[in-house]
CSV table of C-alpha atoms in Angstrom, one decimal:
chain,number,residue,atom,x,y,z
G,1,MET,CA,7.7,-4.5,31.8
G,2,PRO,CA,6.4,-2.9,35.0
G,3,ILE,CA,4.5,-4.9,37.7
G,4,GLY,CA,1.3,-3.5,38.7
G,5,LYS,CA,-0.4,-2.8,35.4
G,6,THR,CA,-2.1,-4.8,32.7
G,7,TRP,CA,-1.2,-3.2,29.5
G,8,SER,CA,-4.2,-3.9,27.2
G,9,ARG,CA,-4.1,-3.9,23.4
G,10,SER,CA,-5.9,-0.7,22.4
G,11,SER,CA,-4.8,2.1,20.3
G,12,ASN,CA,-6.7,4.6,22.5
G,13,ARG,CA,-6.6,3.4,26.0
G,14,ILE,CA,-4.5,1.6,28.7
G,15,SER,CA,-6.3,-0.1,31.6
G,16,SER,CA,-4.7,-0.5,35.0
G,17,HIS,CA,-5.1,-3.4,37.4
G,18,PRO,CA,-3.0,-3.9,40.6
G,19,GLY,CA,-0.7,-6.8,40.9
G,20,VAL,CA,-0.7,-7.9,37.3
G,21,ALA,CA,2.1,-7.8,34.8
G,22,GLY,CA,1.4,-7.3,31.2
G,23,PHE,CA,2.5,-5.6,28.0
G,24,GLN,CA,1.8,-2.3,26.2
G,25,ALA,CA,0.2,-2.8,22.9
G,26,GLY,CA,-1.1,-0.4,20.4
G,27,SER,CA,2.2,1.5,20.2
G,28,PRO,CA,2.3,4.6,18.1
G,29,LEU,CA,2.5,4.4,14.4
G,30,ASN,CA,5.6,5.7,12.6
G,31,TYR,CA,4.3,9.1,11.6
G,32,ASP,CA,7.4,10.3,9.7
G,33,GLY,CA,6.2,12.4,6.7
G,34,ILE,CA,2.5,12.4,7.6
G,35,THR,CA,0.6,15.2,6.1
G,36,PRO,CA,-2.3,17.2,7.6
G,37,GLU,CA,-4.8,15.4,5.1
G,38,ILE,CA,-3.6,12.0,6.4
G,39,ALA,CA,-4.0,13.1,10.0
G,40,ARG,CA,-7.5,14.3,9.3
G,41,GLY,CA,-8.4,11.0,7.7
G,42,LEU,CA,-6.9,9.0,10.5
G,43,LEU,CA,-9.0,10.8,13.0
G,44,VAL,CA,-12.1,9.9,11.1
G,45,LEU,CA,-10.9,6.3,10.7
G,46,ARG,CA,-10.3,6.1,14.5
G,47,GLU,CA,-13.9,7.2,15.1
G,48,ARG,CA,-15.2,4.4,12.8
G,49,ILE,CA,-12.9,1.9,14.5
G,50,ALA,CA,-14.2,2.9,17.9
G,51,GLN,CA,-17.7,2.0,16.7
G,52,ALA,CA,-16.6,-1.6,16.2
G,53,LYS,CA,-16.1,-2.0,20.0
G,54,ILE,CA,-13.1,-4.2,19.7
G,55,PRO,CA,-12.2,-5.3,23.2
G,56,SER,CA,-8.6,-5.0,24.4
G,57,SER,CA,-6.6,-8.2,24.5
G,58,LYS,CA,-4.6,-9.1,27.5
G,59,LEU,CA,-1.2,-10.8,27.5
G,60,ASP,CA,-1.4,-14.6,28.2
G,61,GLU,CA,-5.3,-14.3,28.5
G,62,THR,CA,-6.9,-13.2,25.2
G,63,LEU,CA,-5.9,-12.6,21.6
G,64,ASN,CA,-7.7,-10.7,18.9
G,65,ILE,CA,-7.4,-12.3,15.5
G,66,ALA,CA,-8.8,-11.1,12.1
G,67,THR,CA,-9.0,-12.0,8.5
G,68,TRP,CA,-8.9,-9.4,5.8
G,69,ASN,CA,-8.9,-9.6,2.0
G,70,ILE,CA,-7.0,-6.4,1.0
G,71,ARG,CA,-7.9,-6.0,-2.6
G,72,GLU,CA,-5.0,-6.6,-5.0
G,73,PHE,CA,-2.5,-5.6,-2.2
G,74,GLY,CA,0.8,-5.0,-4.1
G,75,LYS,CA,-0.5,-5.1,-7.7
G,76,LYS,CA,-0.2,-1.3,-8.0
G,77,PRO,CA,1.4,0.9,-5.3
G,78,ARG,CA,-1.0,2.3,-2.7
G,79,THR,CA,-0.9,6.0,-1.8
G,80,LYS,CA,0.8,7.0,1.5
G,81,THR,CA,-2.7,7.8,2.8
G,82,ALA,CA,-4.0,4.2,2.1
G,83,LEU,CA,-0.9,2.7,3.6
G,84,TYR,CA,-1.5,4.6,6.9
G,85,TYR,CA,-5.1,3.6,7.0
G,86,ILE,CA,-4.3,-0.1,6.4
G,87,ALA,CA,-1.8,0.1,9.2
G,88,GLU,CA,-4.2,1.8,11.5
G,89,ILE,CA,-6.7,-1.0,10.9
G,90,LEU,CA,-4.2,-3.9,11.2
G,91,ARG,CA,-3.0,-2.6,14.6
G,92,GLN,CA,-6.4,-3.1,16.1
G,93,PHE,CA,-5.6,-6.9,16.3
G,94,ASP,CA,-2.8,-9.1,17.3
G,95,LEU,CA,-2.8,-11.5,14.4
G,96,ILE,CA,-4.3,-11.0,10.9
G,97,GLY,CA,-4.6,-13.4,8.0
G,98,VAL,CA,-4.4,-11.3,4.8
G,99,GLN,CA,-5.6,-12.5,1.4
G,100,GLU,CA,-4.9,-11.1,-2.1
G,101,VAL,CA,-1.3,-10.1,-1.2
G,102,ARG,CA,0.4,-9.9,-4.6
G,103,ASP,CA,3.9,-11.0,-5.7
G,104,ASN,CA,5.2,-7.5,-5.1
G,105,LEU,CA,5.7,-7.1,-1.4
G,106,GLY,CA,6.6,-3.5,-1.4
G,107,ASP,CA,3.4,-2.1,0.1
G,108,LEU,CA,3.3,-4.8,2.7
G,109,LYS,CA,6.8,-3.9,3.8
G,110,ARG,CA,5.9,-0.2,3.9
G,111,VAL,CA,2.9,-1.0,6.1
G,112,LEU,CA,5.2,-2.9,8.5
G,113,GLU,CA,7.5,0.1,8.7
G,114,ILE,CA,4.6,2.2,9.7
G,115,LEU,CA,3.4,-0.3,12.3
G,116,GLY,CA,6.9,-0.3,13.9
G,117,PRO,CA,9.5,-2.8,15.1
G,118,ASP,CA,7.2,-5.1,17.0
G,119,TRP,CA,5.3,-6.3,13.9
G,120,ARG,CA,6.3,-9.1,11.8
G,121,ALA,CA,4.9,-11.0,8.7
G,122,VAL,CA,5.2,-14.5,7.4
G,123,TYR,CA,3.8,-15.1,3.8
G,124,SER,CA,3.5,-17.8,1.1
G,125,ASP,CA,5.1,-17.7,-2.3
G,126,ALA,CA,3.1,-16.2,-5.2
G,127,LEU,CA,1.4,-18.4,-7.7
G,128,THR,CA,2.1,-16.9,-11.1
G,129,ASP,CA,-0.5,-18.7,-13.3
G,130,ALA,CA,-3.9,-17.3,-14.1
G,131,GLY,CA,-5.6,-19.5,-11.4
G,132,GLY,CA,-3.1,-18.3,-8.8
G,133,ASN,CA,-3.5,-14.6,-9.9
G,134,ARG,CA,0.0,-13.9,-8.6
G,135,GLU,CA,-1.4,-14.0,-5.1
G,136,ARG,CA,0.1,-14.8,-1.7
G,137,ILE,CA,-1.4,-15.2,1.7
G,138,ALA,CA,0.2,-13.5,4.7
G,139,TYR,CA,0.0,-13.4,8.3
G,140,VAL,CA,0.8,-10.0,10.0
G,141,TYR,CA,1.3,-10.2,13.8
G,142,ASP,CA,2.4,-8.3,16.8
G,143,ARG,CA,5.3,-10.3,18.3
G,144,ARG,CA,4.6,-9.1,21.8
G,145,ALA,CA,1.3,-10.9,21.8
G,146,VAL,CA,1.8,-13.9,19.6
G,147,ALA,CA,4.9,-15.9,18.5
G,148,PHE,CA,5.5,-17.7,15.3
G,149,THR,CA,6.6,-21.3,16.2
G,150,GLY,CA,8.1,-22.6,13.0
G,151,LEU,CA,5.5,-24.2,10.8
G,152,ALA,CA,4.8,-22.4,7.6
G,153,ALA,CA,3.6,-24.4,4.6
G,154,GLN,CA,1.0,-24.5,1.9
G,155,ALA,CA,-1.6,-27.2,2.3
G,156,GLN,CA,-1.1,-30.2,0.0
G,157,PRO,CA,-4.2,-32.0,-1.3
G,158,PRO,CA,-4.2,-35.8,-0.7
G,159,ARG,CA,-2.3,-37.8,-3.2
G,160,THR,CA,-2.7,-41.3,-4.7
G,161,LYS,CA,0.0,-43.3,-6.4
G,162,ARG,CA,-0.6,-43.8,-10.1
G,163,GLY,CA,2.2,-45.8,-11.7
G,164,MET,CA,5.3,-44.2,-10.5
G,165,GLU,CA,3.8,-40.8,-9.7
G,166,TYR,CA,1.8,-39.4,-6.7
G,167,LEU,CA,-0.9,-37.2,-8.0
G,168,SER,CA,-3.9,-35.2,-6.4
G,169,ASP,CA,-7.4,-35.6,-7.6
G,170,ILE,CA,-8.4,-32.1,-6.6
G,171,SER,CA,-7.1,-28.6,-7.4
G,172,TRP,CA,-6.9,-25.6,-5.1
G,173,TRP,CA,-6.4,-22.6,-7.4
G,174,ARG,CA,-4.6,-20.9,-4.6
G,175,ARG,CA,-3.4,-23.3,-1.9
G,176,PRO,CA,-4.4,-22.6,1.7
G,177,TYR,CA,-1.4,-21.4,3.8
G,178,MET,CA,-0.9,-22.7,7.3
G,179,VAL,CA,1.3,-21.2,10.0
G,180,SER,CA,1.8,-22.3,13.7
G,181,PHE,CA,1.6,-19.8,16.5
G,182,HIS,CA,1.8,-19.6,20.3
G,183,SER,CA,0.1,-17.2,22.7
G,184,GLY,CA,-0.3,-17.6,26.5
G,185,ASN,CA,-0.2,-21.4,26.8
G,186,PHE,CA,-2.3,-21.8,23.7
G,187,ASP,CA,-0.7,-23.5,20.7
G,188,PHE,CA,-2.6,-23.3,17.5
G,189,VAL,CA,-2.3,-23.5,13.7
G,190,CYS,CA,-3.9,-20.9,11.4
G,191,LEU,CA,-5.0,-21.9,7.9
G,192,SER,CA,-5.9,-19.1,5.6
G,193,ALA,CA,-7.6,-19.7,2.2
G,194,HIS,CA,-8.9,-17.7,-0.8
G,195,ILE,CA,-11.4,-19.8,-2.6
G,196,ARG,CA,-11.9,-19.3,-6.4
G,197,TRP,CA,-14.8,-17.1,-7.6
G,198,GLY,CA,-15.6,-18.9,-10.7
G,199,ASN,CA,-18.6,-18.6,-13.0
G,200,SER,CA,-21.1,-19.9,-10.4
G,201,GLU,CA,-21.3,-21.0,-6.8
G,202,ARG,CA,-21.1,-24.6,-8.0
G,203,ASP,CA,-17.5,-23.9,-9.2
G,204,ARG,CA,-16.5,-23.3,-5.6
G,205,LEU,CA,-18.2,-26.3,-4.0
G,206,SER,CA,-15.7,-29.1,-4.7
G,207,GLU,CA,-12.8,-26.9,-3.6
G,208,ILE,CA,-14.6,-26.0,-0.3
G,209,GLU,CA,-15.6,-29.7,0.2
G,210,ALA,CA,-12.0,-30.7,-0.3
G,211,LEU,CA,-10.7,-28.1,2.2
G,212,ALA,CA,-13.2,-29.2,4.8
G,213,ASP,CA,-12.1,-32.8,4.4
G,214,TRP,CA,-8.4,-31.9,4.5
G,215,VAL,CA,-8.9,-29.9,7.8
G,216,TYR,CA,-10.8,-32.8,9.3
G,217,THR,CA,-8.0,-35.2,8.4
G,218,LYS,CA,-5.3,-32.8,9.7
G,219,ALA,CA,-7.1,-32.5,13.0
G,220,GLN,CA,-6.9,-36.3,13.5
G,221,GLU,CA,-3.1,-36.3,13.3
G,222,LYS,CA,-1.4,-37.2,16.6
G,223,ASP,CA,1.8,-35.2,16.0
G,224,THR,CA,0.8,-31.6,15.1
G,225,ASP,CA,2.1,-28.1,15.8
G,226,GLY,CA,-1.1,-27.1,17.6
G,227,LYS,CA,-4.2,-29.1,18.3
G,228,ASP,CA,-6.5,-26.2,17.6
G,229,LEU,CA,-7.0,-25.3,13.9
G,230,ILE,CA,-8.3,-21.9,13.2
G,231,VAL,CA,-9.5,-21.5,9.6
G,232,MET,CA,-10.0,-18.2,8.1
G,233,GLY,CA,-10.1,-16.3,4.8
G,234,ASP,CA,-12.3,-15.4,1.8
G,235,PHE,CA,-14.4,-18.4,1.0
G,236,ASN,CA,-16.8,-16.5,-1.3
G,237,VAL,CA,-19.7,-17.8,0.7
G,238,PRO,CA,-22.7,-15.7,0.2
G,239,SER,CA,-24.6,-16.6,3.3
G,240,GLU,CA,-24.8,-19.2,6.2
G,241,LYS,CA,-27.8,-20.7,4.3
G,242,SER,CA,-25.8,-21.4,1.2
G,243,PRO,CA,-24.7,-24.9,0.3
G,244,LEU,CA,-21.2,-23.6,0.3
G,245,PHE,CA,-21.4,-22.8,4.0
G,246,GLN,CA,-23.0,-26.2,4.7
G,247,ALA,CA,-20.0,-27.8,2.9
G,248,LEU,CA,-17.5,-25.7,4.9
G,249,THR,CA,-19.0,-26.8,8.2
G,250,ALA,CA,-19.9,-30.4,7.3
G,251,ARG,CA,-16.8,-32.0,8.7
G,252,GLY,CA,-16.6,-30.3,12.1
G,253,LEU,CA,-15.5,-26.8,11.5
G,254,ARG,CA,-17.6,-24.4,13.4
G,255,VAL,CA,-18.1,-20.6,13.4
G,256,PRO,CA,-17.9,-18.9,16.8
G,257,ASP,CA,-21.3,-18.3,18.3
G,258,LYS,CA,-20.9,-14.6,18.3
G,259,LEU,CA,-20.3,-14.5,14.5
G,260,LEU,CA,-22.9,-17.2,13.7
G,261,ARG,CA,-25.6,-15.3,15.5
G,262,SER,CA,-24.8,-12.0,13.7
G,263,THR,CA,-26.5,-10.9,10.5
G,264,PHE,CA,-23.8,-8.7,9.0
G,265,GLY,CA,-21.6,-9.6,6.0
G,266,SER,CA,-18.0,-8.7,5.3
G,267,ASN,CA,-18.5,-6.9,2.0
G,268,LEU,CA,-18.9,-3.1,2.1
G,269,GLU,CA,-22.7,-3.4,2.0
G,270,LYS,CA,-22.5,-6.0,4.7
G,271,ASN,CA,-25.0,-8.3,3.0
G,272,LYS,CA,-22.6,-11.2,2.0
G,273,ARG,CA,-20.7,-13.5,4.3
G,274,TYR,CA,-17.7,-14.1,2.0
G,275,ASP,CA,-15.2,-14.0,4.8
G,276,GLN,CA,-15.2,-16.6,7.6
G,277,ILE,CA,-13.4,-17.5,10.7
G,278,LEU,CA,-13.9,-21.1,11.9
G,279,GLN,CA,-12.3,-23.5,14.3
G,280,MET,CA,-11.7,-27.2,14.7
G,281,PRO,CA,-11.2,-26.9,18.5
G,282,GLU,CA,-9.3,-28.9,21.0
G,283,TYR,CA,-10.5,-26.4,23.6
G,284,PRO,CA,-14.2,-25.7,22.9
G,285,GLU,CA,-14.2,-22.6,25.0
G,286,SER,CA,-11.3,-21.0,23.1
G,287,PHE,CA,-13.5,-18.3,21.5
G,288,ALA,CA,-14.7,-15.4,23.8
G,289,ASN,CA,-18.0,-13.9,23.2
G,290,ALA,CA,-16.7,-11.1,21.1
G,291,GLY,CA,-16.4,-10.7,17.3
G,292,GLY,CA,-17.6,-8.8,14.4
G,293,VAL,CA,-16.6,-6.6,11.4
G,294,LEU,CA,-14.6,-3.5,11.4
G,295,ASP,CA,-16.6,-1.2,9.1
G,296,PHE,CA,-14.2,1.4,7.9
G,297,TYR,CA,-16.6,2.3,5.0
G,298,GLN,CA,-19.9,3.1,6.9
G,299,GLY,CA,-21.7,3.9,3.6
G,300,ASP,CA,-19.4,6.9,2.8
G,301,HIS,CA,-15.7,6.7,1.7
G,302,THR,CA,-15.4,10.4,1.1
G,303,PRO,CA,-14.2,11.5,4.5
G,304,LEU,CA,-11.2,9.1,4.0
G,305,PHE,CA,-10.7,9.6,0.2
G,306,PRO,CA,-12.4,12.9,-0.7
G,307,ARG,CA,-11.2,12.8,-4.3
G,308,LEU,CA,-11.8,9.1,-5.2
G,309,THR,CA,-14.8,7.3,-6.4
G,310,LYS,CA,-16.1,4.4,-4.3
G,311,GLN,CA,-14.6,1.9,-6.9
G,312,ALA,CA,-11.3,3.6,-6.8
G,313,MET,CA,-11.4,3.6,-3.0
G,314,THR,CA,-11.6,-0.3,-3.0
G,315,TYR,CA,-8.3,-0.4,-4.7
G,316,GLN,CA,-6.8,1.8,-2.0
G,317,LEU,CA,-8.4,0.2,1.1
G,318,SER,CA,-10.4,-2.9,0.0
G,319,ASP,CA,-13.9,-4.1,-1.0
G,320,HIS,CA,-13.9,-6.4,2.0
G,321,LEU,CA,-14.1,-5.4,5.8
G,322,PRO,CA,-12.0,-7.1,8.3
G,323,LEU,CA,-13.7,-9.9,10.2
G,324,TRP,CA,-12.5,-10.5,13.8
G,325,VAL,CA,-12.9,-12.6,16.9
G,326,GLN,CA,-11.3,-12.8,20.4
G,327,ILE,CA,-9.7,-16.0,21.6
G,328,ASN,CA,-9.1,-17.1,25.1
G,329,THR,CA,-5.5,-18.2,25.3
G,330,ASN,CA,-5.3,-19.2,28.9
G,331,THR,CA,-6.1,-22.9,28.8
G,332,GLU,CA,-4.8,-23.9,32.2
G,333,GLU,CA,-8.2,-24.6,33.7
G,334,HIS,CA,-9.2,-26.8,30.8
G,335,MET,CA,-6.0,-28.8,31.0
G,336,LEU,CA,-6.4,-29.2,34.8
G,337,ARG,CA,-10.0,-30.4,34.5
G,338,ALA,CA,-9.0,-32.8,31.8
G,339,THR,CA,-6.2,-34.2,33.9
G,340,ALA,CA,-8.5,-34.4,36.9
G,341,GLY,CA,-11.1,-36.3,34.9
G,342,ALA,CA,-13.6,-33.6,35.4
């Protein structure tokens, strides 16, 4: 990598700063076989992405993470157009937790091919019963910005011994999936969840309470793969005033100030806060003052899919918008202050 430039993560720009080494992010997609119609749609999509004002991330300093429920991703094959749009959206970030990935990984692999050789994915196994809905959770990441460090496991509810067996009192329909990562000098564990919908909000409450308790207990462990726990996913929480949100944050998880102060939601109409990014922090200043949703819909899907209804479009892109935040990954000053007793 050349000395003298900071290569910032941005699909549209590179910033230069003397005396700093960095990396080039936002490399071109694999455009093999692209059609004029896809190219026109990508230009529209890029205009909409630009309006999200996602700041560039910088190697060893900041990281852009997102959570995105991609509706029934893998249940039925997406069109080439949709796969290019999904890749274009994903590459705006360094690390994305993806919910509703199905047992068939064909479309996920095709998206990775479009993204190029620097992109990787790690994912859970599919749950094949009705509660599991044949779903996986995946993390898609740019290996130039963030490294997978070895832990990949589904969260196990607490168990008690009953006779000769160890059994859990609670049930997660789709077990949260946690993976350890490293970026800069920041080690962290992401935990992604997709909470059941059920017949009412009350159906979700016990599952959310159990998850909040589990994360709190996990954070107390001395030997962990990363002291900072970043929790993300589709919690089916309608608003921050809901009892579900109160249960989610009752045990120490907190939402970044930038997201908490915002009024938008993550559904297409932006009036429901189903998706969340939260943190159980070791470094309270981890989150930068940047975050939001990437609104690819903007009230009109036809410039992207001129021949589809809105409902059909949601099965090509999604009925959720990606929610994102920026993280500070340079923790040196915090560690020095802690060591100095400041």
